Short mmCIF file of C-alpha atoms and ligand atoms in Angstrom, two decimals:
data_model
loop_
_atom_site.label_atom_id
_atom_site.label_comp_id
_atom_site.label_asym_id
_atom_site.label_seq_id
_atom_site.Cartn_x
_atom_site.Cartn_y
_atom_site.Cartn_z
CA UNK A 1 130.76 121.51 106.42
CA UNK A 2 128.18 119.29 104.40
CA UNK A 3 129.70 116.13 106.33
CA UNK A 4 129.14 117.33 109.54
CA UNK A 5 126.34 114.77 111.01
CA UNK A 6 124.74 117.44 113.10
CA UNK A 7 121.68 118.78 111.84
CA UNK A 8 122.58 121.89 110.26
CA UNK A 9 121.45 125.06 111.90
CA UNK A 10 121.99 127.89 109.16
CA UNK A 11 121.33 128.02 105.39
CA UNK A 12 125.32 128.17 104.43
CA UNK A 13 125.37 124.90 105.94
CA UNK A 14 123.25 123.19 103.85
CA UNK A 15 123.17 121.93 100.23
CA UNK A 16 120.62 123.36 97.90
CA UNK A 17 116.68 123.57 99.53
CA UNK A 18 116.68 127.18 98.78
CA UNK A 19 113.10 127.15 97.26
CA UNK A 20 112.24 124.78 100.82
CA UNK A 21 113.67 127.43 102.97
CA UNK A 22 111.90 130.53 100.95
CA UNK A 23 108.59 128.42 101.22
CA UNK A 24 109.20 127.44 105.03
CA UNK A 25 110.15 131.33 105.86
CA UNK A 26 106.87 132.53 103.83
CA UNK A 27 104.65 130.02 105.66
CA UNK A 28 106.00 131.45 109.21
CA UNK A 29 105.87 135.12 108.06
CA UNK A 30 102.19 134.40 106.39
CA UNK A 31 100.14 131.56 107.97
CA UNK A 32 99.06 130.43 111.51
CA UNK A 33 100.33 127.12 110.23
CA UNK A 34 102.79 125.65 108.70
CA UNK A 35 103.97 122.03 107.69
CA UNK A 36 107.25 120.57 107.08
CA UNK A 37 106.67 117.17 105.79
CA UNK A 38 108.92 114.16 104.85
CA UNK A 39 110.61 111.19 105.97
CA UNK A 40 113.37 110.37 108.09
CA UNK A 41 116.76 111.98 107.76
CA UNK A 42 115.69 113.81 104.65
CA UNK A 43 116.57 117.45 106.45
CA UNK A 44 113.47 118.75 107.85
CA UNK A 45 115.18 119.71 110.71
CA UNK A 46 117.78 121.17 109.07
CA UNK A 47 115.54 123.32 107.39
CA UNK A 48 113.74 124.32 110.49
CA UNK A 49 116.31 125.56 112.00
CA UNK A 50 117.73 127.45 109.21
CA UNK A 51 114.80 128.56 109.20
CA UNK A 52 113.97 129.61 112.49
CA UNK A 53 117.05 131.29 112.13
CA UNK A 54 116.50 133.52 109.60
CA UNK A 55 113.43 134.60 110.52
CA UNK A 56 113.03 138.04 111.84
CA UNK A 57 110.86 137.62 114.78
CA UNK A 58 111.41 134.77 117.87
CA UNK A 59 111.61 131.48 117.10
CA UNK A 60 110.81 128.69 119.78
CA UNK A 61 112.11 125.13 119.06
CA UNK A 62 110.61 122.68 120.77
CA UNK A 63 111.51 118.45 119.74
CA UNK A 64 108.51 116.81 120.50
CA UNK A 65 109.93 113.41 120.19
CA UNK A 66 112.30 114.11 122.84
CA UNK A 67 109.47 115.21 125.20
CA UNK A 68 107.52 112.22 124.72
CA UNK A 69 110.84 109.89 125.51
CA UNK A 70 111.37 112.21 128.22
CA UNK A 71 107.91 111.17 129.46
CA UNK A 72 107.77 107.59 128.95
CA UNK A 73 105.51 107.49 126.40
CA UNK A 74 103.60 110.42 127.01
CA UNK A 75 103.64 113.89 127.24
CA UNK A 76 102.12 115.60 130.31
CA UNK A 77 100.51 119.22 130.38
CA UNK A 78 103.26 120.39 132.80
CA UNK A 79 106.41 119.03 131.17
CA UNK A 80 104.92 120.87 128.13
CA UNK A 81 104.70 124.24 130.20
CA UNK A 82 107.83 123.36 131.83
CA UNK A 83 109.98 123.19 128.51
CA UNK A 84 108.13 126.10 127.21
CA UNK A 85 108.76 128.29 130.41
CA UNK A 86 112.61 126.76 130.44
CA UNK A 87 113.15 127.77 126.52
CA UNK A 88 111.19 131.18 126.78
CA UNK A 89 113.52 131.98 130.16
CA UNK A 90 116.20 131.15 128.20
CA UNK A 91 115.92 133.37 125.43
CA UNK A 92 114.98 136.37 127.84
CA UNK A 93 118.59 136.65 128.76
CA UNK A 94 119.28 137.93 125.65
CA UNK A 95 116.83 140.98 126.04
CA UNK A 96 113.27 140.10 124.55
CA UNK A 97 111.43 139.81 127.33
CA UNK A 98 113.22 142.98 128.86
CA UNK A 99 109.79 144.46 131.49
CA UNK A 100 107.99 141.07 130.65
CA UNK A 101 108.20 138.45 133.69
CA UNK A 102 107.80 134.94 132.74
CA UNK A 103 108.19 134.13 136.15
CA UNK A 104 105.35 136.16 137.76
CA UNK A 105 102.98 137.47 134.63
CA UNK A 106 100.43 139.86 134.88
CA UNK A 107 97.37 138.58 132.47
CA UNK A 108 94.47 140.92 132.09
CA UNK A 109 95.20 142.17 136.18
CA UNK A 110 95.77 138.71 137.09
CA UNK A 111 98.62 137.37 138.66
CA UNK A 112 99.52 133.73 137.77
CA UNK A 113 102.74 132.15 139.35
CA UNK A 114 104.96 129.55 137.29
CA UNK A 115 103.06 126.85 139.21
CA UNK A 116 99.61 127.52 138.35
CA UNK A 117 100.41 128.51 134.47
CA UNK A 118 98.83 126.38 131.67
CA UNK A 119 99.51 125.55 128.32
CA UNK A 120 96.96 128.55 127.60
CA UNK A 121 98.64 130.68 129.57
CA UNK A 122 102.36 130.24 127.84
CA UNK A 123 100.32 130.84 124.39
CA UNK A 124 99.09 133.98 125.83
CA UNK A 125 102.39 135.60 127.03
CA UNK A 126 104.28 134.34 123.99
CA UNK A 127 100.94 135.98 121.59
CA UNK A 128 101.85 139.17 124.17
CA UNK A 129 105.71 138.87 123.31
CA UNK A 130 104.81 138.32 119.58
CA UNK A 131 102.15 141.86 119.91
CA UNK A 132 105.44 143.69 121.67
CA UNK A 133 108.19 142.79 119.26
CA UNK A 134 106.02 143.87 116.02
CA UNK A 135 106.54 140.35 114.95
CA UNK A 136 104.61 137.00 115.13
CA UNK A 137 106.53 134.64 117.42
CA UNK A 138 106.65 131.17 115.79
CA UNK A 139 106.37 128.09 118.00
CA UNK A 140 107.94 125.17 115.64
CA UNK A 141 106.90 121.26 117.28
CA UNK A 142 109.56 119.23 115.64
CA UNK A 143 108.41 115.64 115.06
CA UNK A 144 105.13 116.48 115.63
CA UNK A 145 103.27 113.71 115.36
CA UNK A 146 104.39 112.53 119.13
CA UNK A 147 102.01 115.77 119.99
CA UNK A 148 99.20 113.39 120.41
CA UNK A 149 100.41 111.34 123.11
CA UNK A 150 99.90 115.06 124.87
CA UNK A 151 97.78 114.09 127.96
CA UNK A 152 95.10 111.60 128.23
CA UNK A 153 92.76 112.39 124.88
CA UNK A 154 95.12 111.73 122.10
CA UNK A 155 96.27 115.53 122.21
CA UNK A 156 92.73 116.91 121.74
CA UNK A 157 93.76 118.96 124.64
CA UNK A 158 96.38 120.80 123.20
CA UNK A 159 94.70 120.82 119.38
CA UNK A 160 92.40 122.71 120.90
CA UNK A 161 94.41 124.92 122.64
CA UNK A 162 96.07 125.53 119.25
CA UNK A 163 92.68 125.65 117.58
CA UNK A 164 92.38 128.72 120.36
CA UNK A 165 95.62 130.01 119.58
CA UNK A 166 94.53 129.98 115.63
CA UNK A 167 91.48 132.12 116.38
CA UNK A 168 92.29 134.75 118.69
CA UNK A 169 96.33 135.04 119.05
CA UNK A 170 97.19 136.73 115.59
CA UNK A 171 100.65 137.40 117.38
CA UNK A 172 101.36 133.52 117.51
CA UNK A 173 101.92 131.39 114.21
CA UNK A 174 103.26 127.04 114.47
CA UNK A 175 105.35 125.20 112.64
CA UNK A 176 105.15 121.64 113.00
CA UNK A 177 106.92 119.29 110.92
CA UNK A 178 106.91 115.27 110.70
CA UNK A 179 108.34 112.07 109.37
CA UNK A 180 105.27 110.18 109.55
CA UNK A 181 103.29 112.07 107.50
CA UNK A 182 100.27 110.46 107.91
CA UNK A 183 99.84 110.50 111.36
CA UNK A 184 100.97 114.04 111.82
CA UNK A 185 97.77 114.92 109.09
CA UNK A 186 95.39 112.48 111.47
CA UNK A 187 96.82 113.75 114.19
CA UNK A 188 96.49 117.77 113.61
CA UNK A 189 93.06 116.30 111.62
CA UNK A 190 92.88 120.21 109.33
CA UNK A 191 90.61 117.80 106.74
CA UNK A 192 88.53 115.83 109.68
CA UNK A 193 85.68 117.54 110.23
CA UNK A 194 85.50 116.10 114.05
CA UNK A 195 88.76 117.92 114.76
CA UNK A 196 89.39 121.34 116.55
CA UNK A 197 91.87 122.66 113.65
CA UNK A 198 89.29 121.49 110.96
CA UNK A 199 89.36 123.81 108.00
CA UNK A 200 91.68 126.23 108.99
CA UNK A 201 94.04 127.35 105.91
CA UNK A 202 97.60 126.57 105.99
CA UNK A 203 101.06 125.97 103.96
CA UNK A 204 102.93 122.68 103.34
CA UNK A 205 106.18 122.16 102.21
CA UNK A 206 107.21 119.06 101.08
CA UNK A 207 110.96 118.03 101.68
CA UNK A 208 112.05 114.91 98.96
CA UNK A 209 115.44 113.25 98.71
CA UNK A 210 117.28 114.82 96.26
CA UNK A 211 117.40 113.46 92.36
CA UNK A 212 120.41 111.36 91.52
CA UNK A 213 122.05 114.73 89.53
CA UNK A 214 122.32 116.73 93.04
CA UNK A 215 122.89 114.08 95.14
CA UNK A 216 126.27 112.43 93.34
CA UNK A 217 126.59 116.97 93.36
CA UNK A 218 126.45 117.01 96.86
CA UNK A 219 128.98 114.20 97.59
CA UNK A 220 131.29 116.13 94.77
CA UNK A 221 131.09 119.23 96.53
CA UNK A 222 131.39 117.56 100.54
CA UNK A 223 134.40 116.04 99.43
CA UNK A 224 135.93 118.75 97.86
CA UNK A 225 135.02 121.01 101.01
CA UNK A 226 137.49 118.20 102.82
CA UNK A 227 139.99 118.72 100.42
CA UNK A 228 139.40 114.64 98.73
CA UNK A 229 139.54 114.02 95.11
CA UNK A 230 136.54 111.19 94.60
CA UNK A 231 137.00 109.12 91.69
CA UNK A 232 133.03 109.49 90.05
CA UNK A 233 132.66 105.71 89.75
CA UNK A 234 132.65 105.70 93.87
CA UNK A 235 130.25 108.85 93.34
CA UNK A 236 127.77 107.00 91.68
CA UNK A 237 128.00 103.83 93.20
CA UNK A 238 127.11 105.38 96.62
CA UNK A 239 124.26 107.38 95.19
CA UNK A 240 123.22 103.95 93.93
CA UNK A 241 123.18 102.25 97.04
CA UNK A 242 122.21 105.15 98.93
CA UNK A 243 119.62 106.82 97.19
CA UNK A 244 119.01 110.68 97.59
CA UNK A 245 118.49 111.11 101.24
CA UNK A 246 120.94 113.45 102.87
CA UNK A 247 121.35 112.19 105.97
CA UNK A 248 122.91 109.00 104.27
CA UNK A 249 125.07 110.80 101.88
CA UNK A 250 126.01 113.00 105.19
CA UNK A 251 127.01 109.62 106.43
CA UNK A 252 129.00 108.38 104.02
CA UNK A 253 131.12 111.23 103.61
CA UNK A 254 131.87 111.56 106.57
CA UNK A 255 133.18 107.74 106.67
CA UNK A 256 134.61 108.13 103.42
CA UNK A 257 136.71 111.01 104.46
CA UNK A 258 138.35 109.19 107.57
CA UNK A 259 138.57 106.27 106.39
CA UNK A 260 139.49 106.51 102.57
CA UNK A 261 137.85 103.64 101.36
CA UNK A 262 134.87 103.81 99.06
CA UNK A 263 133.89 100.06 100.46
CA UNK A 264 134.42 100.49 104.13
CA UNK A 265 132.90 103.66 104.04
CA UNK A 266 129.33 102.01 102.54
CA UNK A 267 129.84 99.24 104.88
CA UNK A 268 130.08 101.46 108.09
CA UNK A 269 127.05 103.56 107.08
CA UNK A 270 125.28 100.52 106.65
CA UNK A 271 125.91 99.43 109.83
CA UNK A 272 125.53 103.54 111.48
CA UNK A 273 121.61 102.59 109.93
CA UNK A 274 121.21 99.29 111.28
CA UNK A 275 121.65 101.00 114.42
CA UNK A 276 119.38 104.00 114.06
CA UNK A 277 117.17 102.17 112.47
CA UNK A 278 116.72 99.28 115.55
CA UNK A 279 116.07 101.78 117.73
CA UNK A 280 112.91 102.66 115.48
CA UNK A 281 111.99 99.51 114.63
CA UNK A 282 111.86 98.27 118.10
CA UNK A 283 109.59 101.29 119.00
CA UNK A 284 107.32 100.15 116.38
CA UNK A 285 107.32 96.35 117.42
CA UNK A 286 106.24 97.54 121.12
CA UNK A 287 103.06 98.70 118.84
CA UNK A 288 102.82 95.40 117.50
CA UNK A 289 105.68 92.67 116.67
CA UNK A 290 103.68 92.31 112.91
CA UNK A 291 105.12 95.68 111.87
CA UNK A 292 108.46 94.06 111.75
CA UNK A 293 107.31 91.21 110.10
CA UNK A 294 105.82 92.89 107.13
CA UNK A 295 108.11 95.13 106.78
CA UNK A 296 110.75 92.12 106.31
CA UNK A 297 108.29 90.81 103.87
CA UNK A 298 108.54 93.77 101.61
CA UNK A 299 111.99 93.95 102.22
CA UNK A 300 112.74 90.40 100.71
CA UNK A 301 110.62 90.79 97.42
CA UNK A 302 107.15 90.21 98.70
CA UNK A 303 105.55 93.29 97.13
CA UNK A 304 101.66 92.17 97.06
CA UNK A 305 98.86 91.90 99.61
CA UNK A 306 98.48 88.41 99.10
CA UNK A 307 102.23 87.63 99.15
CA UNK A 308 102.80 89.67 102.46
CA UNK A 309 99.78 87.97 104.28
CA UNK A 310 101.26 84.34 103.58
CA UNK A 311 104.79 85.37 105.05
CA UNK A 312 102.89 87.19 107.92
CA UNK A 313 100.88 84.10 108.92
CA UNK A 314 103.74 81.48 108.33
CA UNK A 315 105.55 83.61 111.01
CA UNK A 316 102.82 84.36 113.33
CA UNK A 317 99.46 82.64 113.15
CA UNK A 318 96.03 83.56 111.22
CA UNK A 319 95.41 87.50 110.28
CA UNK A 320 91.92 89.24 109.46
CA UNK A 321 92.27 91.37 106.09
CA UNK A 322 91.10 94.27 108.69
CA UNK A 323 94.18 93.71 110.77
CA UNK A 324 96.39 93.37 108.30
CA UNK A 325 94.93 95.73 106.06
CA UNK A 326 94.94 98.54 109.18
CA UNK A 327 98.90 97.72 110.18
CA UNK A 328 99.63 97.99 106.06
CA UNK A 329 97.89 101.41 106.33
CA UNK A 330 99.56 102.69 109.33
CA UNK A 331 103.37 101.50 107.73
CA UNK A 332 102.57 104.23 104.96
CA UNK A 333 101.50 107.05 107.25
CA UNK A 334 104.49 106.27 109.33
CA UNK A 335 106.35 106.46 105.92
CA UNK A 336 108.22 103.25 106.05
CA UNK A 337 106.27 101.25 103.05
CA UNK A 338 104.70 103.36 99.76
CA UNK A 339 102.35 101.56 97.48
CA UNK A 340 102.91 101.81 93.84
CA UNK A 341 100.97 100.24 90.90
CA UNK A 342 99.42 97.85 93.42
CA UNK A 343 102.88 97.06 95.16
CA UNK A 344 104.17 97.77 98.68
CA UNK A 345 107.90 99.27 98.60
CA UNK A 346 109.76 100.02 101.31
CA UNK A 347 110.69 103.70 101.12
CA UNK A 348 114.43 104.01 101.83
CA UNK A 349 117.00 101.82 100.41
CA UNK A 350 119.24 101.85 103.53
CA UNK A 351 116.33 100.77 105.32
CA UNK A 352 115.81 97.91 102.80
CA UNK A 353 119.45 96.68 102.99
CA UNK A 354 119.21 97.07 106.76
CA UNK A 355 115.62 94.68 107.36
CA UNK A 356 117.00 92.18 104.50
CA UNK A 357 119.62 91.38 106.65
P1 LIG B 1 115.24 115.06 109.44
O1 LIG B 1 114.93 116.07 110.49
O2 LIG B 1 114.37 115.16 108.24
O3 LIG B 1 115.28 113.66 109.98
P2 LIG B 1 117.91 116.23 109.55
O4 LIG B 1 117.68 117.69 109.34
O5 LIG B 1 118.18 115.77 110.93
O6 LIG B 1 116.71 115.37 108.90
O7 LIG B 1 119.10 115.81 108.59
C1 LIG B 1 119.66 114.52 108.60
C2 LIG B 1 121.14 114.63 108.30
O8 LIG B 1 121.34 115.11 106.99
C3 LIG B 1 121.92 115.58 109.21
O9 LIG B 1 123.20 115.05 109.37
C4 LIG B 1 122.03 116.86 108.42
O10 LIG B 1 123.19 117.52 108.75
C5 LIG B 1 122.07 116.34 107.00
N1 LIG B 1 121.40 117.23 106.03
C6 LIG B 1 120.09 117.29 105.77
N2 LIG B 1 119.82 118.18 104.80
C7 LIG B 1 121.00 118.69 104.43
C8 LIG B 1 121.40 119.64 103.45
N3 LIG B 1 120.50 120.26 102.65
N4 LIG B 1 122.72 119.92 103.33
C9 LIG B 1 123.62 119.31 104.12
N5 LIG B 1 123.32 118.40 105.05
C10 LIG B 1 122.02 118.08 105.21
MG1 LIG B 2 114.42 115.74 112.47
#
């Protein structure tokens, strides 16, 4: 059902992204990397795990933003191992790792017990399950951009173990997709010439909202799935307001179809977002409260540099250009603000309505 809120887990689930899903299922089958980019709520996970479905070989899942809030703002080598171990366990009930321990492994004549294993280690014996099964084993970091709170170096630590990995483990291919686009490329740093994964080839796929056309299709065809019959004027008006981002039109389906009313269904999803989205503003005010305050900015009509930096300093004191020019920055590679003929925007309309308030 297209209104189910879930993320969807199988390609009959989902609406459209067939040319995504080919791309995301040739990227696992043909390079040690591949990236799912794009920003919140547009389906990326969705489209992982359809993905990781479909795909002939293993598939490991792992949600890196969970491990980090697990963690308390960080991510430590052994709750990496530990999830790994826990998912890799898991799936050996069902018969893969039939004659293959996790529990006690035997590497090159070496023993190592659970305890003393390292992220190395768990790349090894999944590369070894990969080499037994005839097929790579894919290892897919949703939200990967949280990766570099991994230890104590900005998750140099495990970039290089995947640098490693890369090199010498031709059983053993990564998915890692992101919502802040720009820090998942710093981050994994393949064009930065002081990181470990510098220059090493790999595929991107690109997930957009969809165009107006298949979005006011993909509220016609939800509602029909529930048996409604939408007049098009509430169509388009919700494709207006909402924009082509899935998880939105998800949203107000779904609150369409229980409560039957085109104005109290836009009204709730607002107010779903205002929710979702505190939770992710707050996490970026703990970074600094002037995120908030520019985003505001741009979400009242103050579109240029100059414009944003008065509303900024009326609300908080004197800002350098640096600082303000390094928080503008980081708003785009967290994909919350786009710059377009010399103007900030914010990037989703919900998220608009939501800070205007
Ligand atoms: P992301 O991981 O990019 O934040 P999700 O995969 O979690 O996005 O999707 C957000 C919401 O939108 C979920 O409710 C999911 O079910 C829905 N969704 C995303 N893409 C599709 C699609 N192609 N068809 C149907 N529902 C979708
Ligand atoms: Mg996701």
């Amino acid at each position: 059902m297209l209104f189910d809120p879930r993320p969807k887990e199988r390609r009959g689930e989902m609406f459209d992204r067939e040319v995504e899903l080919e791309a995301i299922l040739r990227g696992m089958g043909e390079y040690p990397i591949t990236l799912i980019i794009g920003i919140r709520r547009v389906g990326k996970s969705s489209l992982l795990k359809a993905a990781l479905n479909e795909y002939p070989g293993i598939g490991l899942y792992l949600d890196a933003r969970r491990l980090y809030a697990a963690g308390s703002g960080s991510i430590s080598a052994p709750v990496m191992t530990d999830e790994l171990r826990r998912i890799l366990l898991g799936r050996g009930r069902f018969g893969f790792l039939r004659g293959m321990s996790v529990e006690k492994v035997n590497l090159g004549g070496i023993q190592i017990k659970p305890r003393d294993m390292g992220f190395m280690d768990v790349l090894e014996i999944i590369n070894g399950i990969g080499e037994r099964t005839g097929h790579k084993v894919i290892l897919a970091f949703d939200e990967a951009q949280y990766l570099r709170f991994y230890g104590s170096r900005g998750g140099k630590d495990l970039l290089a173990g995947i640098a490693h990995a890369y090199d010498s483990m031709p059983n053993l291919s990564f998915v890692f997709t992101g919502s802040e686009v720009g820090l998942l490329h710093d981050f994994l740093g393949l064009d930065d010439y002081s990181s470990p994964l510098y220059g090493r080839i790999y595929e991107e796929v690109e997930v957009r909202p969809f165009p107006r056309e298949l979005s006011e299709e993909f509220l016609r065809v939800g509602f029909s799935e529930v048996g409604l019959n939408v007049p098009q004027d509430d169509i388009k008006r919700a494709v207006d307001e909402l924009d082509g981002i899935p998880g939105w039109l998800v949203e107000f389906g779904f609150n369409y179809w229980k409560k039957g009313d085109p104005k109290k269904a836009l009204e709730t999803t607002i107010a779903k977002a205002r929710n979702m989205i505190r939770e992710e503003l707050l996490e970026l005010e703990r970074r600094s409260p002037r995120y908030a305050l520019i985003l505001r900015a741009v979400s009242i009509g103050l579109h240029r540099w100059s414009k944003i930096k008065d509303y900024v300093e009326a609300k908080s004191g004197p800002i350098t250009n640096a600082r303000l020019g390094s928080l503008i920055r980081n708003l785009e590679k967290m994909g919350w603000i786009k710059k377009e003929n010399g103007e900030y925007l914010i990037v989703d309309p919900v998220v608009e309505k939501v800070l205007r308030e």
